[in-house]
PDB file of C-alpha atoms in Angstrom:
ATOM      1  CA  MET R  10     107.104 145.992 167.622  1.00  0.00           C
ATOM      2  CA  GLN R  11     105.452 143.706 165.160  1.00  0.00           C
ATOM      3  CA  PHE R  12     103.709 145.174 162.141  1.00  0.00           C
ATOM      4  CA  THR R  13     101.585 143.308 159.598  1.00  0.00           C
ATOM      5  CA  VAL R  14      99.739 144.423 156.492  1.00  0.00           C
ATOM      6  CA  LYS R  15      96.631 142.222 156.484  1.00  0.00           C
ATOM      7  CA  LYS R  16      94.978 143.388 153.270  1.00  0.00           C
ATOM      8  CA  VAL R  17      95.186 146.098 150.600  1.00  0.00           C
ATOM      9  CA  ILE R  18      92.105 147.261 148.709  1.00  0.00           C
ATOM     10  CA  ALA R  19      92.163 149.674 145.768  1.00  0.00           C
ATOM     11  CA  ALA R  20      88.684 150.896 144.855  1.00  0.00           C
ATOM     12  CA  VAL R  21      86.507 153.843 143.891  1.00  0.00           C
ATOM     13  CA  ALA R  22      83.876 155.008 146.397  1.00  0.00           C
ATOM     14  CA  ASN R  23      80.603 156.409 145.094  1.00  0.00           C
ATOM     15  CA  GLU R  24      81.998 156.274 141.550  1.00  0.00           C
ATOM     16  CA  GLN R  25      84.113 159.346 142.236  1.00  0.00           C
ATOM     17  CA  LEU R  26      86.585 158.878 145.109  1.00  0.00           C
ATOM     18  CA  PRO R  27      89.549 156.619 144.261  1.00  0.00           C
ATOM     19  CA  PHE R  28      91.337 155.265 147.330  1.00  0.00           C
ATOM     20  CA  ILE R  29      93.644 152.599 148.701  1.00  0.00           C
ATOM     21  CA  ASP R  30      92.743 150.992 152.034  1.00  0.00           C
ATOM     22  CA  VAL R  31      95.727 149.424 153.818  1.00  0.00           C
ATOM     23  CA  GLN R  32      94.462 147.223 156.659  1.00  0.00           C
ATOM     24  CA  ILE R  33      97.128 146.760 159.311  1.00  0.00           C
ATOM     25  CA  GLU R  34      97.890 145.230 162.689  1.00  0.00           C
ATOM     26  CA  SER R  35     100.632 146.380 165.039  1.00  0.00           C
ATOM     27  CA  GLU R  36     101.710 145.028 168.412  1.00  0.00           C
ATOM     28  CA  ASN R  37     104.136 146.175 171.074  1.00  0.00           C
ATOM     29  CA  THR R  38     105.873 142.961 172.118  1.00  0.00           C
ATOM     30  CA  SER R  39     107.728 144.579 175.042  1.00  0.00           C
ATOM     31  CA  ASP R  40     106.696 145.960 178.422  1.00  0.00           C
ATOM     32  CA  GLU R  41     108.161 149.353 177.482  1.00  0.00           C
ATOM     33  CA  VAL R  42     106.328 152.409 176.171  1.00  0.00           C
ATOM     34  CA  VAL R  43     106.905 152.541 172.419  1.00  0.00           C
ATOM     35  CA  SER R  44     105.894 155.242 169.957  1.00  0.00           C
ATOM     36  CA  PHE R  45     105.044 153.950 166.501  1.00  0.00           C
ATOM     37  CA  ARG R  46     103.002 155.790 163.898  1.00  0.00           C
ATOM     38  CA  PRO R  47     101.837 153.675 160.978  1.00  0.00           C
ATOM     39  CA  SER R  48      99.035 156.221 160.540  1.00  0.00           C
ATOM     40  CA  LEU R  49     101.663 158.575 159.057  1.00  0.00           C
ATOM     41  CA  ALA R  50     103.057 156.119 156.499  1.00  0.00           C
ATOM     42  CA  GLN R  51     104.070 157.361 153.051  1.00  0.00           C
ATOM     43  CA  LEU R  52     102.651 155.414 150.124  1.00  0.00           C
ATOM     44  CA  ALA R  53     103.976 155.107 146.583  1.00  0.00           C
ATOM     45  CA  THR R  54     102.300 153.131 143.816  1.00  0.00           C
ATOM     46  CA  SER R  55     103.639 151.141 140.894  1.00  0.00           C
ATOM     47  CA  THR R  56     101.791 153.691 138.709  1.00  0.00           C
ATOM     48  CA  GLY R  57     104.157 156.446 139.878  1.00  0.00           C
ATOM     49  CA  VAL R  58     101.973 158.291 142.389  1.00  0.00           C
ATOM     50  CA  GLN R  59     103.189 159.164 145.881  1.00  0.00           C
ATOM     51  CA  ILE R  60     101.052 160.279 148.813  1.00  0.00           C
ATOM     52  CA  ASP R  61     103.016 161.570 151.792  1.00  0.00           C
ATOM     53  CA  GLU R  62     100.181 161.389 154.307  1.00  0.00           C
ATOM     54  CA  PRO R  63      97.021 159.288 154.498  1.00  0.00           C
ATOM     55  CA  SER R  64      93.580 160.830 154.881  1.00  0.00           C
ATOM     56  CA  LEU R  65      93.103 161.383 158.599  1.00  0.00           C
ATOM     57  CA  LEU R  66      89.356 161.854 158.091  1.00  0.00           C
ATOM     58  CA  GLU R  67      88.889 158.540 156.277  1.00  0.00           C
ATOM     59  CA  SER R  68      91.435 156.434 158.192  1.00  0.00           C
ATOM     60  CA  ASP R  69      90.784 154.666 161.479  1.00  0.00           C
ATOM     61  CA  GLU R  70      92.227 156.309 164.567  1.00  0.00           C
ATOM     62  CA  LEU R  71      95.280 154.239 165.478  1.00  0.00           C
ATOM     63  CA  ILE R  72      97.411 154.200 168.619  1.00  0.00           C
ATOM     64  CA  ASP R  73     100.576 156.332 168.430  1.00  0.00           C
ATOM     65  CA  GLU R  74     101.969 155.376 171.833  1.00  0.00           C
ATOM     66  CA  TYR R  75     101.847 151.718 172.894  1.00  0.00           C
ATOM     67  CA  VAL R  76     102.014 151.404 176.700  1.00  0.00           C
ATOM     68  CA  GLY R  77     103.363 147.913 177.269  1.00  0.00           C
ATOM     69  CA  LYS R  78     102.141 144.801 175.495  1.00  0.00           C
ATOM     70  CA  VAL R  79      99.192 146.168 173.549  1.00  0.00           C
ATOM     71  CA  ASN R  80      98.045 145.763 169.979  1.00  0.00           C
ATOM     72  CA  ASP R  81      96.016 147.769 167.502  1.00  0.00           C
ATOM     73  CA  SER R  82      94.485 147.281 164.092  1.00  0.00           C
ATOM     74  CA  GLY R  83      92.635 149.336 161.538  1.00  0.00           C
ATOM     75  CA  SER R  84      92.618 150.897 158.106  1.00  0.00           C
ATOM     76  CA  ILE R  85      94.913 153.548 156.712  1.00  0.00           C
ATOM     77  CA  ILE R  86      93.180 155.258 153.775  1.00  0.00           C
ATOM     78  CA  TYR R  87      94.952 157.064 150.930  1.00  0.00           C
ATOM     79  CA  VAL R  88      92.741 159.202 148.679  1.00  0.00           C
ATOM     80  CA  PHE R  89      93.757 159.858 145.072  1.00  0.00           C
ATOM     81  CA  ASP R  90      92.857 162.632 142.629  1.00  0.00           C
ATOM     82  CA  ASN R  91      92.137 160.384 139.655  1.00  0.00           C
ATOM     83  CA  GLU R  92      90.856 156.860 139.167  1.00  0.00           C
ATOM     84  CA  GLU R  93      93.720 156.331 136.702  1.00  0.00           C
ATOM     85  CA  ASP R  94      96.136 156.665 139.640  1.00  0.00           C
ATOM     86  CA  ILE R  95      94.989 153.319 141.077  1.00  0.00           C
ATOM     87  CA  LYS R  96      94.079 151.521 137.869  1.00  0.00           C
ATOM     88  CA  ASP R  97      96.290 148.540 136.974  1.00  0.00           C
ATOM     89  CA  LEU R  98      98.302 148.659 140.197  1.00  0.00           C
ATOM     90  CA  ASP R  99     100.921 145.942 140.505  1.00  0.00           C
ATOM     91  CA  SER R 100     102.275 146.973 143.904  1.00  0.00           C
ATOM     92  CA  ILE R 101     102.444 149.627 146.574  1.00  0.00           C
ATOM     93  CA  ARG R 102     105.326 150.713 148.740  1.00  0.00           C
ATOM     94  CA  LEU R 103     104.831 151.825 152.353  1.00  0.00           C
ATOM     95  CA  ARG R 104     107.456 153.732 154.329  1.00  0.00           C
ATOM     96  CA  ILE R 105     106.990 154.050 158.084  1.00  0.00           C
ATOM     97  CA  SER R 106     109.362 155.722 160.540  1.00  0.00           C
ATOM     98  CA  ALA R 107     111.080 153.414 163.020  1.00  0.00           C
ATOM     99  CA  PRO R 108     109.445 152.882 166.406  1.00  0.00           C
ATOM    100  CA  PHE R 109     111.119 154.791 169.218  1.00  0.00           C
ATOM    101  CA  SER R 110     111.346 154.714 173.011  1.00  0.00           C
ATOM    102  CA  GLU R 111     110.189 157.311 175.545  1.00  0.00           C
ATOM    103  CA  ASP R 112     113.679 158.837 175.483  1.00  0.00           C
ATOM    104  CA  ILE R 113     113.395 159.101 171.681  1.00  0.00           C
ATOM    105  CA  LYS R 114     115.879 156.360 170.791  1.00  0.00           C
ATOM    106  CA  ALA R 115     115.137 154.394 167.637  1.00  0.00           C
ATOM    107  CA  LEU R 116     114.070 150.816 168.334  1.00  0.00           C
ATOM    108  CA  GLY R 117     114.872 149.422 164.924  1.00  0.00           C
ATOM    109  CA  ASP R 118     114.950 150.574 161.348  1.00  0.00           C
ATOM    110  CA  LYS R 119     112.471 152.483 159.247  1.00  0.00           C
ATOM    111  CA  LEU R 120     110.066 150.079 157.568  1.00  0.00           C
ATOM    112  CA  ASP R 121     110.138 150.073 153.785  1.00  0.00           C
ATOM    113  CA  LEU R 122     107.623 147.515 152.528  1.00  0.00           C
ATOM    114  CA  LYS R 123     106.794 146.560 148.966  1.00  0.00           C
ATOM    115  CA  ILE R 124     103.428 144.837 148.731  1.00  0.00           C
ATOM    116  CA  ASN R 125     102.516 143.055 145.514  1.00  0.00           C
ATOM    117  CA  LEU R 126      98.829 143.188 144.645  1.00  0.00           C
ATOM    118  CA  GLU R 127      96.703 140.491 143.078  1.00  0.00           C
ATOM    119  CA  HIS R 128      94.506 141.351 140.110  1.00  0.00           C
TER     120      HIS R 128
END
């Protein structure tokens, strides 16, 4: 599997809904069936806020099971309670479970990515 974070946007929608949009691409580089779930990634911010699950309503529907050499892309959206939670962010940290095979064997390590943000 290849996984890339293309862009991270921290913003406030309609002046009341603070969110982080993590735009990703993932690709199964093998002919095997691989399960990989970036849509369930945990997010932690440099401001000390952790969200264990993204908003399924706001996020794009992403593939969970990659049948052979396929790719997918989309947005994973994390909604916050307060605008202060995303103000002055320096970085985010994403944790994603390792991809696994049809017989539920790990195909690598859990991803633990720190992404520095530009102001």
